[in-house]
Amino acid sequence: MFRREIDYAYFAARLGWTPEQYGSLTPVQLSFVRKELETRTVRDSEIMQHATEVAVANVLRKKGRKLLELWKKVQPEHSAPPVTKSEFDLLKQAFASKYGKRQRMTTE
């Protein structure tokens, strides 16, 4: 009976939305927002569960054993540049042919 008001109360409480913001979204958009909130809640719960498991394991560890790390350092992945050198040289040539070479301004 009051489904729309219940939905608005949910989004207002979770996200601080005004009635205008809530009313401007379609039902499909609202369902995607609701799903994303659910995903975030699950992810936060899993992080809390992992932190609790690590804390308990560290408390109950035997003397002399190494502590478990809460956060593992992740090495940055070396990804390919978005533009290869040959593509960049072609772009430079196209730019130079279109706009010509500009003189470098010197300040004296």
Short mmCIF file of N, CA and C in Angstrom, two decimals:
data_model
loop_
_atom_site.label_atom_id
_atom_site.label_comp_id
_atom_site.label_asym_id
_atom_site.label_seq_id
_atom_site.Cartn_x
_atom_site.Cartn_y
_atom_site.Cartn_z
N MET A 1 0.82 -1.19 0.00
CA MET A 1 0.00 0.00 0.00
C MET A 1 0.87 1.26 0.00
N PHE A 2 1.90 1.30 0.82
CA PHE A 2 2.79 2.45 0.89
C PHE A 2 4.18 2.11 0.35
N ARG A 3 4.23 1.33 -0.71
CA ARG A 3 5.52 0.85 -1.24
C ARG A 3 6.42 2.00 -1.66
N ARG A 4 5.89 3.00 -2.33
CA ARG A 4 6.71 4.12 -2.80
C ARG A 4 7.28 4.91 -1.61
N GLU A 5 6.49 5.11 -0.58
CA GLU A 5 6.96 5.84 0.60
C GLU A 5 8.02 5.04 1.36
N ILE A 6 7.84 3.73 1.41
CA ILE A 6 8.83 2.87 2.06
C ILE A 6 10.15 2.92 1.30
N ASP A 7 10.06 2.86 -0.02
CA ASP A 7 11.29 2.95 -0.84
C ASP A 7 11.97 4.29 -0.63
N TYR A 8 11.20 5.38 -0.62
CA TYR A 8 11.80 6.69 -0.41
C TYR A 8 12.48 6.76 0.96
N ALA A 9 11.84 6.23 1.99
CA ALA A 9 12.42 6.25 3.34
C ALA A 9 13.75 5.49 3.35
N TYR A 10 13.81 4.38 2.64
CA TYR A 10 15.04 3.58 2.56
C TYR A 10 16.17 4.39 1.94
N PHE A 11 15.89 5.03 0.78
CA PHE A 11 16.93 5.78 0.09
C PHE A 11 17.29 7.07 0.83
N ALA A 12 16.32 7.67 1.48
CA ALA A 12 16.61 8.89 2.24
C ALA A 12 17.50 8.56 3.44
N ALA A 13 17.21 7.44 4.10
CA ALA A 13 18.01 7.07 5.27
C ALA A 13 19.41 6.61 4.88
N ARG A 14 19.53 5.84 3.80
CA ARG A 14 20.82 5.29 3.40
C ARG A 14 21.69 6.30 2.67
N LEU A 15 21.08 7.14 1.82
CA LEU A 15 21.85 8.02 0.95
C LEU A 15 21.60 9.49 1.17
N GLY A 16 20.62 9.83 1.99
CA GLY A 16 20.32 11.24 2.25
C GLY A 16 19.65 11.93 1.08
N TRP A 17 18.86 11.20 0.32
CA TRP A 17 18.21 11.77 -0.85
C TRP A 17 17.02 12.63 -0.46
N THR A 18 16.75 13.62 -1.30
CA THR A 18 15.55 14.43 -1.16
C THR A 18 14.43 13.78 -1.98
N PRO A 19 13.17 14.17 -1.76
CA PRO A 19 12.09 13.59 -2.57
C PRO A 19 12.27 13.86 -4.07
N GLU A 20 12.85 15.00 -4.42
CA GLU A 20 13.06 15.31 -5.83
C GLU A 20 14.09 14.36 -6.45
N GLN A 21 15.16 14.08 -5.71
CA GLN A 21 16.17 13.16 -6.24
C GLN A 21 15.59 11.77 -6.41
N TYR A 22 14.81 11.33 -5.43
CA TYR A 22 14.20 10.01 -5.51
C TYR A 22 13.21 9.95 -6.67
N GLY A 23 12.40 10.98 -6.83
CA GLY A 23 11.37 10.99 -7.87
C GLY A 23 11.93 11.10 -9.27
N SER A 24 13.18 11.57 -9.41
CA SER A 24 13.74 11.75 -10.75
C SER A 24 14.27 10.45 -11.34
N LEU A 25 14.34 9.37 -10.56
CA LEU A 25 14.86 8.11 -11.06
C LEU A 25 13.73 7.17 -11.49
N THR A 26 14.05 6.37 -12.48
CA THR A 26 13.09 5.37 -12.97
C THR A 26 13.15 4.15 -12.05
N PRO A 27 12.15 3.29 -12.10
CA PRO A 27 12.20 2.06 -11.29
C PRO A 27 13.42 1.19 -11.58
N VAL A 28 13.85 1.17 -12.84
CA VAL A 28 15.04 0.37 -13.18
C VAL A 28 16.28 0.97 -12.51
N GLN A 29 16.41 2.29 -12.56
CA GLN A 29 17.55 2.94 -11.92
C GLN A 29 17.54 2.70 -10.41
N LEU A 30 16.36 2.76 -9.81
CA LEU A 30 16.25 2.51 -8.37
C LEU A 30 16.67 1.08 -8.02
N SER A 31 16.30 0.13 -8.88
CA SER A 31 16.69 -1.25 -8.60
C SER A 31 18.20 -1.43 -8.71
N PHE A 32 18.84 -0.73 -9.65
CA PHE A 32 20.30 -0.80 -9.75
C PHE A 32 20.96 -0.16 -8.53
N VAL A 33 20.42 0.94 -8.05
CA VAL A 33 20.96 1.58 -6.86
C VAL A 33 20.80 0.66 -5.66
N ARG A 34 19.64 0.03 -5.55
CA ARG A 34 19.38 -0.89 -4.45
C ARG A 34 20.36 -2.07 -4.50
N LYS A 35 20.61 -2.59 -5.69
CA LYS A 35 21.55 -3.71 -5.84
C LYS A 35 22.96 -3.29 -5.47
N GLU A 36 23.36 -2.09 -5.84
CA GLU A 36 24.70 -1.61 -5.50
C GLU A 36 24.84 -1.41 -3.99
N LEU A 37 23.80 -0.93 -3.34
CA LEU A 37 23.83 -0.81 -1.88
C LEU A 37 23.97 -2.18 -1.23
N GLU A 38 23.28 -3.16 -1.77
CA GLU A 38 23.38 -4.53 -1.26
C GLU A 38 24.78 -5.08 -1.44
N THR A 39 25.37 -4.85 -2.61
CA THR A 39 26.72 -5.30 -2.89
C THR A 39 27.72 -4.66 -1.93
N ARG A 40 27.55 -3.37 -1.69
CA ARG A 40 28.45 -2.66 -0.77
C ARG A 40 28.32 -3.19 0.65
N THR A 41 27.11 -3.50 1.07
CA THR A 41 26.89 -4.04 2.41
C THR A 41 27.56 -5.40 2.55
N VAL A 42 27.44 -6.25 1.54
CA VAL A 42 28.07 -7.57 1.57
C VAL A 42 29.59 -7.42 1.59
N ARG A 43 30.14 -6.53 0.78
CA ARG A 43 31.59 -6.32 0.74
C ARG A 43 32.11 -5.82 2.09
N ASP A 44 31.39 -4.88 2.71
CA ASP A 44 31.79 -4.38 4.03
C ASP A 44 31.74 -5.48 5.08
N SER A 45 30.73 -6.35 5.00
CA SER A 45 30.61 -7.47 5.94
C SER A 45 31.76 -8.45 5.77
N GLU A 46 32.13 -8.72 4.52
CA GLU A 46 33.25 -9.63 4.27
C GLU A 46 34.56 -9.05 4.78
N ILE A 47 34.76 -7.76 4.63
CA ILE A 47 35.97 -7.12 5.15
C ILE A 47 36.01 -7.23 6.67
N MET A 48 34.88 -7.01 7.32
CA MET A 48 34.81 -7.12 8.78
C MET A 48 35.07 -8.56 9.22
N GLN A 49 34.52 -9.52 8.50
CA GLN A 49 34.73 -10.93 8.83
C GLN A 49 36.21 -11.29 8.72
N HIS A 50 36.85 -10.86 7.65
CA HIS A 50 38.28 -11.15 7.46
C HIS A 50 39.12 -10.51 8.56
N ALA A 51 38.81 -9.26 8.92
CA ALA A 51 39.57 -8.57 9.96
C ALA A 51 39.41 -9.28 11.30
N THR A 52 38.21 -9.77 11.59
CA THR A 52 37.97 -10.49 12.84
C THR A 52 38.73 -11.81 12.86
N GLU A 53 38.74 -12.52 11.72
CA GLU A 53 39.48 -13.78 11.65
C GLU A 53 40.97 -13.57 11.87
N VAL A 54 41.53 -12.52 11.28
CA VAL A 54 42.95 -12.23 11.45
C VAL A 54 43.25 -11.85 12.89
N ALA A 55 42.39 -11.02 13.50
CA ALA A 55 42.60 -10.62 14.88
C ALA A 55 42.56 -11.82 15.83
N VAL A 56 41.60 -12.72 15.65
CA VAL A 56 41.50 -13.91 16.50
C VAL A 56 42.71 -14.81 16.29
N ALA A 57 43.12 -15.00 15.04
CA ALA A 57 44.29 -15.83 14.76
C ALA A 57 45.54 -15.24 15.38
N ASN A 58 45.69 -13.92 15.37
CA ASN A 58 46.85 -13.28 15.97
C ASN A 58 46.84 -13.41 17.49
N VAL A 59 45.67 -13.33 18.10
CA VAL A 59 45.58 -13.45 19.55
C VAL A 59 45.88 -14.88 19.99
N LEU A 60 45.41 -15.86 19.24
CA LEU A 60 45.57 -17.26 19.63
C LEU A 60 46.83 -17.91 19.07
N ARG A 61 47.70 -17.18 18.45
CA ARG A 61 48.90 -17.76 17.84
C ARG A 61 49.86 -18.22 18.94
N LYS A 62 50.71 -19.14 18.59
CA LYS A 62 51.72 -19.63 19.53
C LYS A 62 52.84 -18.62 19.64
N LYS A 63 53.53 -18.66 20.75
CA LYS A 63 54.64 -17.73 20.96
C LYS A 63 55.71 -17.97 19.91
N GLY A 64 56.27 -16.87 19.43
CA GLY A 64 57.33 -16.95 18.43
C GLY A 64 56.83 -17.03 17.00
N ARG A 65 55.56 -17.24 16.84
CA ARG A 65 55.02 -17.27 15.48
C ARG A 65 54.81 -15.86 14.97
N LYS A 66 54.91 -15.71 13.68
CA LYS A 66 54.75 -14.40 13.05
C LYS A 66 53.28 -13.98 13.04
N LEU A 67 53.06 -12.68 13.22
CA LEU A 67 51.70 -12.14 13.15
C LEU A 67 51.18 -12.19 11.72
N LEU A 68 49.90 -12.45 11.59
CA LEU A 68 49.28 -12.36 10.27
C LEU A 68 49.03 -10.90 9.94
N GLU A 69 49.23 -10.55 8.70
CA GLU A 69 49.00 -9.18 8.25
C GLU A 69 47.52 -8.99 7.96
N LEU A 70 46.98 -7.87 8.42
CA LEU A 70 45.58 -7.57 8.14
C LEU A 70 45.39 -7.20 6.68
N TRP A 71 46.28 -6.35 6.18
CA TRP A 71 46.20 -5.92 4.78
C TRP A 71 47.46 -6.38 4.07
N LYS A 72 47.29 -7.07 2.98
CA LYS A 72 48.42 -7.50 2.18
C LYS A 72 48.75 -6.41 1.17
N LYS A 73 50.03 -6.12 1.06
CA LYS A 73 50.45 -5.11 0.08
C LYS A 73 50.36 -5.71 -1.31
N VAL A 74 49.76 -4.97 -2.20
CA VAL A 74 49.58 -5.43 -3.57
C VAL A 74 50.56 -4.68 -4.45
N GLN A 75 51.30 -5.43 -5.23
CA GLN A 75 52.22 -4.82 -6.16
C GLN A 75 51.44 -4.23 -7.33
N PRO A 76 51.76 -3.00 -7.73
CA PRO A 76 51.03 -2.43 -8.87
C PRO A 76 51.33 -3.22 -10.13
N GLU A 77 50.29 -3.44 -10.88
CA GLU A 77 50.45 -4.17 -12.14
C GLU A 77 50.99 -3.22 -13.20
N HIS A 78 51.95 -3.71 -13.94
CA HIS A 78 52.49 -2.91 -15.03
C HIS A 78 51.63 -3.15 -16.25
N SER A 79 50.86 -2.17 -16.58
CA SER A 79 49.97 -2.33 -17.72
C SER A 79 50.57 -1.60 -18.92
N ALA A 80 50.11 -2.00 -20.07
CA ALA A 80 50.57 -1.38 -21.29
C ALA A 80 50.06 0.05 -21.36
N PRO A 81 50.87 0.96 -21.88
CA PRO A 81 50.38 2.34 -22.00
C PRO A 81 49.18 2.40 -22.94
N PRO A 82 48.30 3.37 -22.74
CA PRO A 82 47.11 3.44 -23.58
C PRO A 82 47.43 3.71 -25.05
N VAL A 83 48.59 4.33 -25.31
CA VAL A 83 48.99 4.63 -26.68
C VAL A 83 50.44 4.17 -26.85
N THR A 84 50.70 3.39 -27.89
CA THR A 84 52.07 2.92 -28.12
C THR A 84 52.91 4.05 -28.69
N LYS A 85 54.23 3.87 -28.69
CA LYS A 85 55.13 4.91 -29.18
C LYS A 85 54.88 5.20 -30.65
N SER A 86 54.66 4.16 -31.45
CA SER A 86 54.43 4.39 -32.87
C SER A 86 53.12 5.16 -33.09
N GLU A 87 52.09 4.83 -32.32
CA GLU A 87 50.83 5.58 -32.43
C GLU A 87 51.02 7.03 -32.00
N PHE A 88 51.83 7.23 -30.96
CA PHE A 88 52.09 8.58 -30.48
C PHE A 88 52.83 9.39 -31.54
N ASP A 89 53.82 8.77 -32.21
CA ASP A 89 54.55 9.47 -33.28
C ASP A 89 53.61 9.85 -34.42
N LEU A 90 52.68 8.94 -34.78
CA LEU A 90 51.72 9.27 -35.83
C LEU A 90 50.81 10.42 -35.41
N LEU A 91 50.40 10.43 -34.15
CA LEU A 91 49.57 11.54 -33.65
C LEU A 91 50.33 12.85 -33.68
N LYS A 92 51.62 12.81 -33.32
CA LYS A 92 52.44 14.03 -33.36
C LYS A 92 52.56 14.55 -34.79
N GLN A 93 52.76 13.64 -35.74
CA GLN A 93 52.88 14.06 -37.14
C GLN A 93 51.57 14.66 -37.64
N ALA A 94 50.46 14.04 -37.30
CA ALA A 94 49.16 14.55 -37.73
C ALA A 94 48.89 15.92 -37.11
N PHE A 95 49.24 16.10 -35.86
CA PHE A 95 49.05 17.37 -35.19
C PHE A 95 49.93 18.44 -35.82
N ALA A 96 51.19 18.09 -36.11
CA ALA A 96 52.11 19.06 -36.71
C ALA A 96 51.66 19.44 -38.11
N SER A 97 51.13 18.49 -38.87
CA SER A 97 50.69 18.82 -40.23
C SER A 97 49.43 19.67 -40.21
N LYS A 98 48.59 19.48 -39.22
CA LYS A 98 47.36 20.25 -39.15
C LYS A 98 47.59 21.66 -38.61
N TYR A 99 48.38 21.77 -37.56
CA TYR A 99 48.56 23.06 -36.91
C TYR A 99 49.91 23.70 -37.19
N GLY A 100 50.81 22.98 -37.81
CA GLY A 100 52.13 23.53 -38.09
C GLY A 100 52.96 23.59 -36.82
N LYS A 101 54.23 23.85 -37.00
CA LYS A 101 55.11 23.93 -35.84
C LYS A 101 55.02 25.33 -35.26
N ARG A 102 54.88 25.40 -33.99
CA ARG A 102 54.83 26.69 -33.31
C ARG A 102 56.20 27.03 -32.78
N GLN A 103 56.50 28.31 -32.80
CA GLN A 103 57.77 28.77 -32.28
C GLN A 103 57.70 28.77 -30.77
N ARG A 104 58.78 28.35 -30.14
CA ARG A 104 58.84 28.36 -28.70
C ARG A 104 59.06 29.80 -28.23
N MET A 105 58.25 30.24 -27.31
CA MET A 105 58.38 31.59 -26.80
C MET A 105 59.46 31.61 -25.74
N THR A 106 60.30 32.62 -25.81
CA THR A 106 61.34 32.75 -24.79
C THR A 106 61.05 33.99 -23.98
N THR A 107 61.31 33.91 -22.73
CA THR A 107 61.11 35.07 -21.86
C THR A 107 62.49 35.64 -21.53
N GLU A 108 62.59 36.91 -21.69
CA GLU A 108 63.88 37.55 -21.42
C GLU A 108 63.70 38.61 -20.39
#
